[in-house]
XYZ file of C-alpha atoms in Angstrom:
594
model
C 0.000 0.000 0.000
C 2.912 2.341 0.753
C 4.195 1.952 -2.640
C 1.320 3.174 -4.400
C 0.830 5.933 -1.647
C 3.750 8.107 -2.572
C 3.055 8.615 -5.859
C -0.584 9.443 -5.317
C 0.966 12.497 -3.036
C 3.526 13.306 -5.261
C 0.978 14.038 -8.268
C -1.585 15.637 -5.758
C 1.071 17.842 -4.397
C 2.982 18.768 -7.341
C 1.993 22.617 -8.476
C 0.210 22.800 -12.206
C 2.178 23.979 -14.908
C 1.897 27.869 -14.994
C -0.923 29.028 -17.354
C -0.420 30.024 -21.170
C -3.332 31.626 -23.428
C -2.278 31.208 -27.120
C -4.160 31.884 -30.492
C -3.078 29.994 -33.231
C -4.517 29.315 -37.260
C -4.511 26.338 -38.917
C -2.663 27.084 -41.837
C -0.990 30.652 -42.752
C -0.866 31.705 -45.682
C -4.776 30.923 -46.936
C -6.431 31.541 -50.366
C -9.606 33.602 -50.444
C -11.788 30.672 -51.292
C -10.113 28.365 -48.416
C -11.358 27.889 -44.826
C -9.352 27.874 -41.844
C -9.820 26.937 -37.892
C -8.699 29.702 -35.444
C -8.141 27.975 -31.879
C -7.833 29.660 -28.788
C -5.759 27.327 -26.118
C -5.646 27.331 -22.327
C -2.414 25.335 -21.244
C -2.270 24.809 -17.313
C -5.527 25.390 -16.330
C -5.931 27.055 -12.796
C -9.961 27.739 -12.333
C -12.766 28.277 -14.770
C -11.966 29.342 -17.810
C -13.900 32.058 -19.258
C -13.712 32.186 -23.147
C -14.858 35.341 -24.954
C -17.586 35.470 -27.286
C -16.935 35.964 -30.804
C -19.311 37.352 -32.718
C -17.597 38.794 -35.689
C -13.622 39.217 -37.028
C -12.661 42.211 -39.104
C -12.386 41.352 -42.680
C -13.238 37.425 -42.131
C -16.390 35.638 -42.008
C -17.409 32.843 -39.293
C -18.630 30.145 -40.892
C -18.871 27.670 -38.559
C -19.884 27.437 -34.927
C -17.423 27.507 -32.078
C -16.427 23.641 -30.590
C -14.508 23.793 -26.874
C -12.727 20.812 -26.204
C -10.861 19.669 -22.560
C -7.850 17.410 -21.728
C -5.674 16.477 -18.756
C -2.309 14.663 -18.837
C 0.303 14.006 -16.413
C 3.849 13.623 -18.034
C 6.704 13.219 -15.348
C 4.579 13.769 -12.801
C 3.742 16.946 -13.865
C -0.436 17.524 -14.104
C -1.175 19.722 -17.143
C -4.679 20.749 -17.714
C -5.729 22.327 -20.905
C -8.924 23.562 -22.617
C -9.465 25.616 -25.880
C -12.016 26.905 -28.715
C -12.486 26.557 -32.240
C -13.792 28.707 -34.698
C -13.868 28.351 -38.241
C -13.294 31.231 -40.343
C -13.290 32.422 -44.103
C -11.606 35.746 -45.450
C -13.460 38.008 -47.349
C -10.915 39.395 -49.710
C -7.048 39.166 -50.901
C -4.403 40.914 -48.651
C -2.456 40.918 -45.196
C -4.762 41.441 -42.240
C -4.592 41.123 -38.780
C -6.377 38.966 -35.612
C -7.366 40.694 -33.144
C -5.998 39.767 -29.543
C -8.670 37.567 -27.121
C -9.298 38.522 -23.854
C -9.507 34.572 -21.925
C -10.233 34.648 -18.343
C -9.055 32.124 -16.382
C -9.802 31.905 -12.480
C -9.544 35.070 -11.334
C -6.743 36.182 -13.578
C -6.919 37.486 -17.466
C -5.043 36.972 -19.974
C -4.728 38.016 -23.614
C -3.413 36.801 -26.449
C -1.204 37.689 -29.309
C -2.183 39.268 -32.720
C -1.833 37.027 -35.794
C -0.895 38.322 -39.064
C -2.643 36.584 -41.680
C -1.876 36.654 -45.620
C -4.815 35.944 -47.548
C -4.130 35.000 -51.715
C -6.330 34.211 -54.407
C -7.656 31.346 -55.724
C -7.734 28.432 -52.838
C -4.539 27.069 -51.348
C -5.058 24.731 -48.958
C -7.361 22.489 -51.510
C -4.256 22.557 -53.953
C -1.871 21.535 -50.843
C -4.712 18.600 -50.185
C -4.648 17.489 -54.002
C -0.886 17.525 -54.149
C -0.588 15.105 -50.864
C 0.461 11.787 -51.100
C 0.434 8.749 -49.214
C 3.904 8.904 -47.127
C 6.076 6.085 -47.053
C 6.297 5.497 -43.723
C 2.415 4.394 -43.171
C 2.163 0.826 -41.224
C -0.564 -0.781 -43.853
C 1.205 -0.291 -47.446
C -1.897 0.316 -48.832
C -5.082 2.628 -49.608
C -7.145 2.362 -46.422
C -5.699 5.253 -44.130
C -4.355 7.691 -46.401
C -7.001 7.166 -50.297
C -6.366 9.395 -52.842
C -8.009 12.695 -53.048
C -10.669 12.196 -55.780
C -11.312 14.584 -58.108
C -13.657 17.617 -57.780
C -16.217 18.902 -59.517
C -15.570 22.136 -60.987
C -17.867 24.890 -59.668
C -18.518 27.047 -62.893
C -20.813 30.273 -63.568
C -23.068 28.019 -64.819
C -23.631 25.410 -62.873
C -23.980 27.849 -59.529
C -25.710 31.367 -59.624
C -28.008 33.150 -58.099
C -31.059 35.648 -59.524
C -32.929 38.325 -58.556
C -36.419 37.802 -59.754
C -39.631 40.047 -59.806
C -43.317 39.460 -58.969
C -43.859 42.515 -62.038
C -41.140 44.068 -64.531
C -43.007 47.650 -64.554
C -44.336 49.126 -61.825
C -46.039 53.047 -60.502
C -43.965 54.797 -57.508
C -45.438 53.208 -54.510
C -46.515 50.325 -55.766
C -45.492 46.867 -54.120
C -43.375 44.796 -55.879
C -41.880 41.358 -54.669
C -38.049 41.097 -55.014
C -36.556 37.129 -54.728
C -33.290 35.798 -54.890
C -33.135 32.381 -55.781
C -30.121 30.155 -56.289
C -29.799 27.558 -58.816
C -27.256 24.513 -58.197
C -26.159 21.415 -60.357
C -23.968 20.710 -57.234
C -24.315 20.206 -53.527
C -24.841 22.734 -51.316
C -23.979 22.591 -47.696
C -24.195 26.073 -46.171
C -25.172 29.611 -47.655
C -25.158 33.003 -45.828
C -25.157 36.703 -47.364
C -21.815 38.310 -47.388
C -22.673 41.400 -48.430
C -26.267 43.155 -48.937
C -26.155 46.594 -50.881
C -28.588 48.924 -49.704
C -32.133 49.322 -51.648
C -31.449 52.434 -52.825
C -34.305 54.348 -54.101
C -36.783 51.885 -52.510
C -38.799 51.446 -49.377
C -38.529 48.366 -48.162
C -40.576 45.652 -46.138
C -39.345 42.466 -44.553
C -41.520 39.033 -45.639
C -41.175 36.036 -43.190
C -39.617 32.810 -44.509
C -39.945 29.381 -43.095
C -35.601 28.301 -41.752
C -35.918 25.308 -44.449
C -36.346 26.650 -48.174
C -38.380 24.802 -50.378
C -36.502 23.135 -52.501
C -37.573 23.057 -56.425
C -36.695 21.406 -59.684
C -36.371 23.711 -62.652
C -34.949 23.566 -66.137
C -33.207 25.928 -67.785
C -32.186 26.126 -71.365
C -32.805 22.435 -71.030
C -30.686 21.908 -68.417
C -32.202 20.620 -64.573
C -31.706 22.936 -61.582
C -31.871 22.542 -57.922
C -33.794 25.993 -57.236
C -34.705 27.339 -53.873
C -35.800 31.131 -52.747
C -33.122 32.641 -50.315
C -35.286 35.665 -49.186
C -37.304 38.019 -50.764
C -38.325 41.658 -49.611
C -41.478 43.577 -50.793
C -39.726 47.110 -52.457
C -41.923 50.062 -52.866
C -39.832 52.449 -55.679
C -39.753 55.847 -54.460
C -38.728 57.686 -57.799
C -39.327 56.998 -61.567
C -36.790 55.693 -64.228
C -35.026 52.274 -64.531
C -34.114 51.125 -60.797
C -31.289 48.371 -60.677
C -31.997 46.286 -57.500
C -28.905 45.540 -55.365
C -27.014 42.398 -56.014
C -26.151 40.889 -52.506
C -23.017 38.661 -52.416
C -23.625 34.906 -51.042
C -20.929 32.853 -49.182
C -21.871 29.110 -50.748
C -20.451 25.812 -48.863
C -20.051 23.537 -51.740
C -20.684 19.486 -50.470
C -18.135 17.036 -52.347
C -20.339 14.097 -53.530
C -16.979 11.973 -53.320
C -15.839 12.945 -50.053
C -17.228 13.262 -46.296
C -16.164 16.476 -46.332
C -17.088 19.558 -47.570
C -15.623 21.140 -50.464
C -14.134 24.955 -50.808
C -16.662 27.882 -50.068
C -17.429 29.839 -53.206
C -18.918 33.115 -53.696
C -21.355 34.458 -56.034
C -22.857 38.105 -56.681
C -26.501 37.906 -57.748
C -27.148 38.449 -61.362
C -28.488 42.030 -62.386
C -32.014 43.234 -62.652
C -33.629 46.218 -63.184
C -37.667 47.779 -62.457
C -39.167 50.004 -64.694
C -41.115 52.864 -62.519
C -43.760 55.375 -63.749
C -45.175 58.223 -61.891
C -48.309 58.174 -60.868
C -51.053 60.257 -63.083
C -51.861 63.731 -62.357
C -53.847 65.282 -61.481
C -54.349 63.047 -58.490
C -57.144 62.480 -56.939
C -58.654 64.195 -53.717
C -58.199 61.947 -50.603
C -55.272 60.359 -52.387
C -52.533 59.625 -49.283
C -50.555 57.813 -51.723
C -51.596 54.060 -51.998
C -51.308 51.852 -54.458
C -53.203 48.913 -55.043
C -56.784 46.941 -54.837
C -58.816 47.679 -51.708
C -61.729 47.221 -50.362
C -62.990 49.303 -46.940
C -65.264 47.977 -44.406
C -66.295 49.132 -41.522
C -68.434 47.132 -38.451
C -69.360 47.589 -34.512
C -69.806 44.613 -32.660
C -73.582 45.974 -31.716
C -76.027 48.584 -33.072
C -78.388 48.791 -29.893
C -77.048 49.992 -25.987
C -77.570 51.369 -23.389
C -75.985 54.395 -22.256
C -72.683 54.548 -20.662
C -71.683 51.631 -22.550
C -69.382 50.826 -25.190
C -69.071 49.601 -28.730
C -66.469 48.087 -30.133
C -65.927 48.789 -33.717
C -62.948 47.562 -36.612
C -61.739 49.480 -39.411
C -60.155 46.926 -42.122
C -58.409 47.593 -45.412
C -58.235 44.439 -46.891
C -56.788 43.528 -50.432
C -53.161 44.107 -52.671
C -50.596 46.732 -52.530
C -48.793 49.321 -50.257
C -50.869 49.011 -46.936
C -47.946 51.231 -44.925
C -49.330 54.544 -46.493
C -52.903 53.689 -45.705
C -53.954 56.503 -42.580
C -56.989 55.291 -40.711
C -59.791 56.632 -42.664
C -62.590 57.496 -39.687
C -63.471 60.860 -38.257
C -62.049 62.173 -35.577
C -65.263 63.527 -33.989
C -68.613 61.702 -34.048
C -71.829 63.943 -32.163
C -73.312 61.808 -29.489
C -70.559 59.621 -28.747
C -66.899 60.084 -26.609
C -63.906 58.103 -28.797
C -61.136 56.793 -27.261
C -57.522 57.122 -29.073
C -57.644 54.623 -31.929
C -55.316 51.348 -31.296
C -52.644 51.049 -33.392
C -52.876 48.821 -36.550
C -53.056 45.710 -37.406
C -51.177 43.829 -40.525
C -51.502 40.866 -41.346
C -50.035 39.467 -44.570
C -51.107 36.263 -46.586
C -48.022 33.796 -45.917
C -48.398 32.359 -49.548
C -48.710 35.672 -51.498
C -46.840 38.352 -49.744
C -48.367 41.634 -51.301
C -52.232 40.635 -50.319
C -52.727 41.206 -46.870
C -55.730 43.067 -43.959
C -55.182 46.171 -42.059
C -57.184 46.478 -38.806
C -57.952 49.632 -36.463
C -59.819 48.822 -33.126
C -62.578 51.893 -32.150
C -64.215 52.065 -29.471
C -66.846 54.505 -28.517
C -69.475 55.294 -25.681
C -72.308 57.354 -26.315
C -73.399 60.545 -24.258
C -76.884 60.844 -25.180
C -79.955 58.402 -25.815
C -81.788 58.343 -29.200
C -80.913 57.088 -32.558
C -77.642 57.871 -33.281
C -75.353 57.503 -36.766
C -71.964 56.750 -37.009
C -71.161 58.511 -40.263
C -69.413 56.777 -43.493
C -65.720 56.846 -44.114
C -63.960 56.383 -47.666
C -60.545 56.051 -48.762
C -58.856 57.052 -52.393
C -55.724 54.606 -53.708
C -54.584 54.240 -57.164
C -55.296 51.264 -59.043
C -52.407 49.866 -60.578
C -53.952 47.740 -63.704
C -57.129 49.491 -64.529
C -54.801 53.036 -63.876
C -56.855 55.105 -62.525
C -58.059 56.703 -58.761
C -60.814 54.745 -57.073
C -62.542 55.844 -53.944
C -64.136 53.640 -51.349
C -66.929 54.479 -48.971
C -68.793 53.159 -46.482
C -72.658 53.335 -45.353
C -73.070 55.484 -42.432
C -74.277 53.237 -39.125
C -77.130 53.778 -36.825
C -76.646 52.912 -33.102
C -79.783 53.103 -30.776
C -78.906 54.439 -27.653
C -81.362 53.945 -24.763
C -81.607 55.308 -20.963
C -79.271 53.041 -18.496
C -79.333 52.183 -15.018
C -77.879 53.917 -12.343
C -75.342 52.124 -10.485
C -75.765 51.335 -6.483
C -72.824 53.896 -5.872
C -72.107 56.811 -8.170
C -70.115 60.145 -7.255
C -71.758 63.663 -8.496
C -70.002 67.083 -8.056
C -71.941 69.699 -7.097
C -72.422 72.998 -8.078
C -69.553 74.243 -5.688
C -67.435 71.384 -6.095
C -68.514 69.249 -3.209
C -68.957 65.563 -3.749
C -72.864 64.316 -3.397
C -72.347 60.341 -2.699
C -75.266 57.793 -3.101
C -74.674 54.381 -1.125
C -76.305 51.643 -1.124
C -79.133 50.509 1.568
C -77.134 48.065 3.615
C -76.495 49.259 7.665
C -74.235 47.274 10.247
C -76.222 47.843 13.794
C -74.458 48.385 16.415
C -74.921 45.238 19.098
C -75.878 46.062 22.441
C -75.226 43.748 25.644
C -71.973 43.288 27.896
C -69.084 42.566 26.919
C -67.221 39.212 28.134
C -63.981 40.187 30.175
C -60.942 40.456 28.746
C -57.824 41.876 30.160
C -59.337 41.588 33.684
C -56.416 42.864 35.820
C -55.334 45.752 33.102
C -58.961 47.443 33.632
C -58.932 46.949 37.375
C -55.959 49.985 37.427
C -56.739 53.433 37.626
C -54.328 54.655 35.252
C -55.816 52.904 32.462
C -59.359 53.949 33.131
C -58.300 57.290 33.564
C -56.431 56.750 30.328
C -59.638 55.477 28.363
C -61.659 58.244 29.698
C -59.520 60.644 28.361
C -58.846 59.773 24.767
C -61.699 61.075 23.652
C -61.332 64.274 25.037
C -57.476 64.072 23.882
C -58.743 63.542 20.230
C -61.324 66.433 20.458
C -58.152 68.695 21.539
C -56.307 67.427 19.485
C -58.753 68.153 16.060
C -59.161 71.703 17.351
C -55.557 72.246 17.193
C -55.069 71.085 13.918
C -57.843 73.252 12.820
C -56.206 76.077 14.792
C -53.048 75.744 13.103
C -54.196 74.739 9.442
C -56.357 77.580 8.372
C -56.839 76.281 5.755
C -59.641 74.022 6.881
C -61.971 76.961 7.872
C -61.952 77.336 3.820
C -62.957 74.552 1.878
C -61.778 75.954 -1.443
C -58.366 76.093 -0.035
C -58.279 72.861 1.701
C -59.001 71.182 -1.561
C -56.062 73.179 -3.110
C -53.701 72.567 -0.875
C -54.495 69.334 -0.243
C -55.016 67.869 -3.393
C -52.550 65.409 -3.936
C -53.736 63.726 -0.303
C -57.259 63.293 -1.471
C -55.948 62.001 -4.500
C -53.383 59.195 -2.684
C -56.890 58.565 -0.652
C -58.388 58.059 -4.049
C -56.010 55.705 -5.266
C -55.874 53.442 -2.665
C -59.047 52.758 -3.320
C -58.429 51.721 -6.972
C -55.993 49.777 -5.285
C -58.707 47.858 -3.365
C -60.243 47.017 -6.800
C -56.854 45.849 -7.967
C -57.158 43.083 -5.125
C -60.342 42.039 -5.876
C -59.597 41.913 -9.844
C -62.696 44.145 -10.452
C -60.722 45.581 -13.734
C -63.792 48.112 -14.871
C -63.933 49.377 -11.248
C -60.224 49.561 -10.984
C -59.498 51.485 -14.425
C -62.421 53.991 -13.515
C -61.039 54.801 -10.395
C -57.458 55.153 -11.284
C -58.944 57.805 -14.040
C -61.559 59.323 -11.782
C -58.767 59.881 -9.012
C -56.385 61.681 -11.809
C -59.810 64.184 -13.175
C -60.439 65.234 -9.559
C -56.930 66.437 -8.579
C -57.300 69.002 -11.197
C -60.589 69.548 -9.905
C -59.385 70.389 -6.425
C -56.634 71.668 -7.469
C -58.465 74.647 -9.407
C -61.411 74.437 -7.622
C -63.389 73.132 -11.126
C -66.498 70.816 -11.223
C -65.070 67.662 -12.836
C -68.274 67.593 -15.410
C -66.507 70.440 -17.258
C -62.978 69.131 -16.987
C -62.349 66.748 -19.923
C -58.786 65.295 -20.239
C -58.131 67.448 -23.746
C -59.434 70.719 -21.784
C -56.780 69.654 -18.741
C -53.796 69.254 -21.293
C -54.773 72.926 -22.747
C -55.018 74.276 -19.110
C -51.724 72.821 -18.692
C -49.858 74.286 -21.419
C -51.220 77.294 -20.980
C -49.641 76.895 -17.432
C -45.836 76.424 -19.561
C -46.370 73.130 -17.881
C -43.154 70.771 -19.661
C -44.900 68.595 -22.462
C -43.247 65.387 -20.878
C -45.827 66.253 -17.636
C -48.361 66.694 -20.129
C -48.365 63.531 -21.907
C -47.505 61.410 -19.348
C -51.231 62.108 -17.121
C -52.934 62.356 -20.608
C -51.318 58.958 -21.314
C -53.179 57.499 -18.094
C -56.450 58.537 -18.267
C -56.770 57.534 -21.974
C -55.412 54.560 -21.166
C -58.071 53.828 -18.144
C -60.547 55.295 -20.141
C -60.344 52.905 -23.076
C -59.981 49.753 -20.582
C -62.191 50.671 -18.163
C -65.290 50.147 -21.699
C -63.151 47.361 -23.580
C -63.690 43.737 -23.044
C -60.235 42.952 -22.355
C -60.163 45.044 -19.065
C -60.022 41.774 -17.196
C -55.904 41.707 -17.713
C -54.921 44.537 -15.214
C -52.170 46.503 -15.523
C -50.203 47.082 -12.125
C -48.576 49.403 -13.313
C -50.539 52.223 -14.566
C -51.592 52.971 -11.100
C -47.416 53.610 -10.627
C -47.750 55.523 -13.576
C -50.414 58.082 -12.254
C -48.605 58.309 -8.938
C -45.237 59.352 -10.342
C -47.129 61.808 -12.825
C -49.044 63.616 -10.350
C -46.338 63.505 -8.205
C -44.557 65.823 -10.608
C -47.336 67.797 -11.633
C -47.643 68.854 -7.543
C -44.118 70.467 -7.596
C -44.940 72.728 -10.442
C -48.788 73.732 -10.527
């Protein structure tokens, strides 16, 4: 046992070798069309090692994924622990460049490593070094098995790998849509493809079109030869001046597979053959109404119900549906409808068909509550576009819609303000009566003492003091007008924690309603205003008239709309915490400055 013992303690005892960060290349020089693996390497390994993480290399390309690998050896009883990284990278053009240094932490030590000057030539080198090799005469089997001949490639012409840039339409009006595609055809085997370089659209407006991660592969024949074709990516372009627009011609990186080998073969590159649009201008003069889209549309508009009650909502959707530029489309409703309050518009909706990119719907929620009962009409809304193949304006309009509004019910607890500002309350019927009778005994020997009877006697008496002091030194109370000034942002923290109570309970309506209500009557005690005549748009004048900072503004407008339009939407059952926050800090402002 004592034999084996001393060299256990001898290999746990012995220090590690001292640590070394290098940076190394596989091969130096390379050819433009080779690949290469740059390593990072951790010798003597003293703690967790921290690798950086490479995202990019001036002036090469990574083409493959990182690989970490680990190792320990012991060698004359000397423990060496080592760990490194692999990346494999491509240049992107001929000359002398320079790796950057790597920042490796290992422990809690860094190191860096050195520069490496790399000389990039043309053509591909390393593939001519691996066609030149030979089997070496000092192999153990005299034979083909370890060390086979390098078979012969392929060669990768123009012709039998390129890449197009293809059109939905080869004339087109400025601002009409227009699909742009690059596809790739291939008589060989492709392993890997990635854009090198992607010119900017110049004198287009561009939009991005989702693509599934696997293309669809295709079969196409071309001057009676077969291609493997597959779209890349396309964009939808929208020309912003006439005349003959070339589209940019991106540059691909292309992994070629070798049929013959389990390897892949040298990357290749290949710029995307040219192609022009032909744009018109649009014919003048134009139309009234015209904002500038091009296409086939159709409007509609629809509320969810034509009969209510007062005080409640309707939901209604706005939809452009059809072909063409739907980003220049403006929501085509009025602003101002008699009879009914309207919330802030949401934003729109787009929604484009997967299998034919320039067809697509456009979506505005509205929501409205009316103010007054009777019969009242929602009037029509039209839009003008330009029509592309028949070439001429077209203008869409919709019926005007009749909503019935009848006389609602008052709710069990509602808050008026009165003439003068006070607040009239209406509760409900139910009372708590107070129970008569004795009480059982509790803290017997505590209420046996004088002290504390004398105590409870006088606490009443303390508190009546005590409120006509605080009268006495707050004059303000003898003044309702200027309690309600000076006090406003109390009543309104009183105010919220009731919405806050709602919150609890998840009573979303109630909650949103409150949070709003409590934000309308700071202003009204704070300028002494019945809150039937303060509207939030009459507020943010008020404001600005008060060189109150727009920030201020917006952010309390920003609230009660927001309140306001969940408090009558059906999806006020997802609360948001936060806008209660959101009032707080605002008014919290808006107290050190009105």
């Amino acid at each position: 046992m004592a034999k084996f013992l001393l060299p256990i303690l001898l290999i746990l005892v012995f220090p590690l070798r001292a640590t070394e960060v290098t940076a190394t290349v596989s091969a130096n020089p390379v050819g433009v069309e080779d690949t290469f693996q740059l390593t990072i390497n951790v010798d003597g390994v003293d703690g967790d090692v921290q690798f950086p993480t490479i995202t990019s290399i001036p002036d090469f390309d990574i083409v493959a994924g990182s690989s970490t690998s680990h190792s320990t050896q012991i060698i004359n009883w000397k423990t060496s622990v080592s760990s490194s990284k692999t990346f494999t990278l491509s240049p992107k053009t001929v000359g002398t460049f320079i790796i950057p240094p790597f920042l490796v932490k290992v422990g809690d030590k860094e190191y860096k490593t050195k520069p490496i000057t790399l000389t990039v030539k043309k053509g591909s080198i390393l593939s001519s070094r691996q066609r030149q090799r030979r089997s070496s005469p000092f192999d153990m089997f005299n034979d083909k098995m370890f060390n086979p001949p390098a078979p012969a490639r392929r060669p990768v012409t123009a012709d039998s790998l390129f890449v197009t840039c293809e059109l939905s339409k080869p004339v087109a009006y400025v601002g009409e849509a227009v699909v742009v595609s690059y596809r790739i055809y291939s008589r060989v085997s492709v392993a890997r493809l990635g854009v090198r370089e992607m010119p900017d659209f110049t004198g287009f407006l561009t939009e991005d079109v989702g693509q599934n991660h696997v293309l669809n592969r295709k079969t196409r024949t071309v001057n009676g030869v077969s291609y493997n074709t597959a779209v890349i990516f396309r964009k939808i372009v929208f020309p912003t001046k006439t005349g003959r627009l070339p589209l940019p011609q991106p540059v691909f990186g292309i992994q070629v597979g070798d049929p013959y080998s389990f390897f892949p073969g040298e990357p290749v590159q290949r710029k995307s053959r040219p192609a022009t649009l032909a744009v018109y201008p649009l014919p003048t003069p134009e139309a009234p109404g015209f904002s500038g889209a091009v296409g086939r549309f159709q409007l509609s508009v629809s509320f969810n119900q034509n009969h209510v009650k007062m005080g409640d909502s309707i939901t209604g959707m706005v939809t452009v549906s059809g072909e063409g530029d739907f980003n220049t489309i403006p929501l085509m409703f009025p602003s101002r409808i008699d009879g009914f309050r309207m919330f802030r518009p949401s934003s729109p909706e787009l929604k484009r068909d997967p299998k034919n990119p320039l067809r697509g719907e456009k979506t505005w929620k509205i929501v409205l509550v009316p103010q007054k009962v009777g019969t009242l009409v929602i009037p029509g809304t039209k839009m003008t576009f330009f029509n592309a193949t028949s070439k001429e304006y077209i203008t869409r309009e919709t019926e005007p819609i009749e909503i019935f509004v009848e006389k609602g019910t008052v709710s069990s607890v509602s808050v008026l303000p009165g003439a003068g500002g006070s607040e009239v309350v209406a509760v409900g019927n139910d009372i708590e009566y107070i129970r008569t009778g004795n009480v059982p005994g509790r803290f017997v020997d505590i209420s046996e003492t004088s002290w504390y009877r004398i105590s409870i006697v006088s606490i009443p008496f303390f508190l009546i003091f005590l409120g006509f002091f605080l009268r006495w030194r707050d004059p303000s109370r003898r003044d309702p007008v200027t309690y309600r000034r000076t006090h406003a942002a109390a009543l309104f923290r009183n105010r919220i924690r009731i919405a806050a109570k709602f919150l609890k309970k998840g009573k979303g309506r109630e909650y949103y309603q409150q949070v709003s209500k409590a934000c309308i009557f700071y202003f009204s005690d704070k300028w002494n205003r019945p809150m039937l005549d303060l509207k939030i748009d009459e507020i943010a004048r008020e404001m600005e008239s008060r060189n109150v900072e727009t920030e201020m503004i917006k952010a309390i407008v920003d609230v009660v709309e927001y309140c306001d339009f969940e408090s009558y939407t059906p999806s006020s059952n997802a609360l948001n915490r936060d806008i209660m926050n959101d009032a707080q800090t605002a008014i919290l402002k808006l107290e050190k400055v009105l």
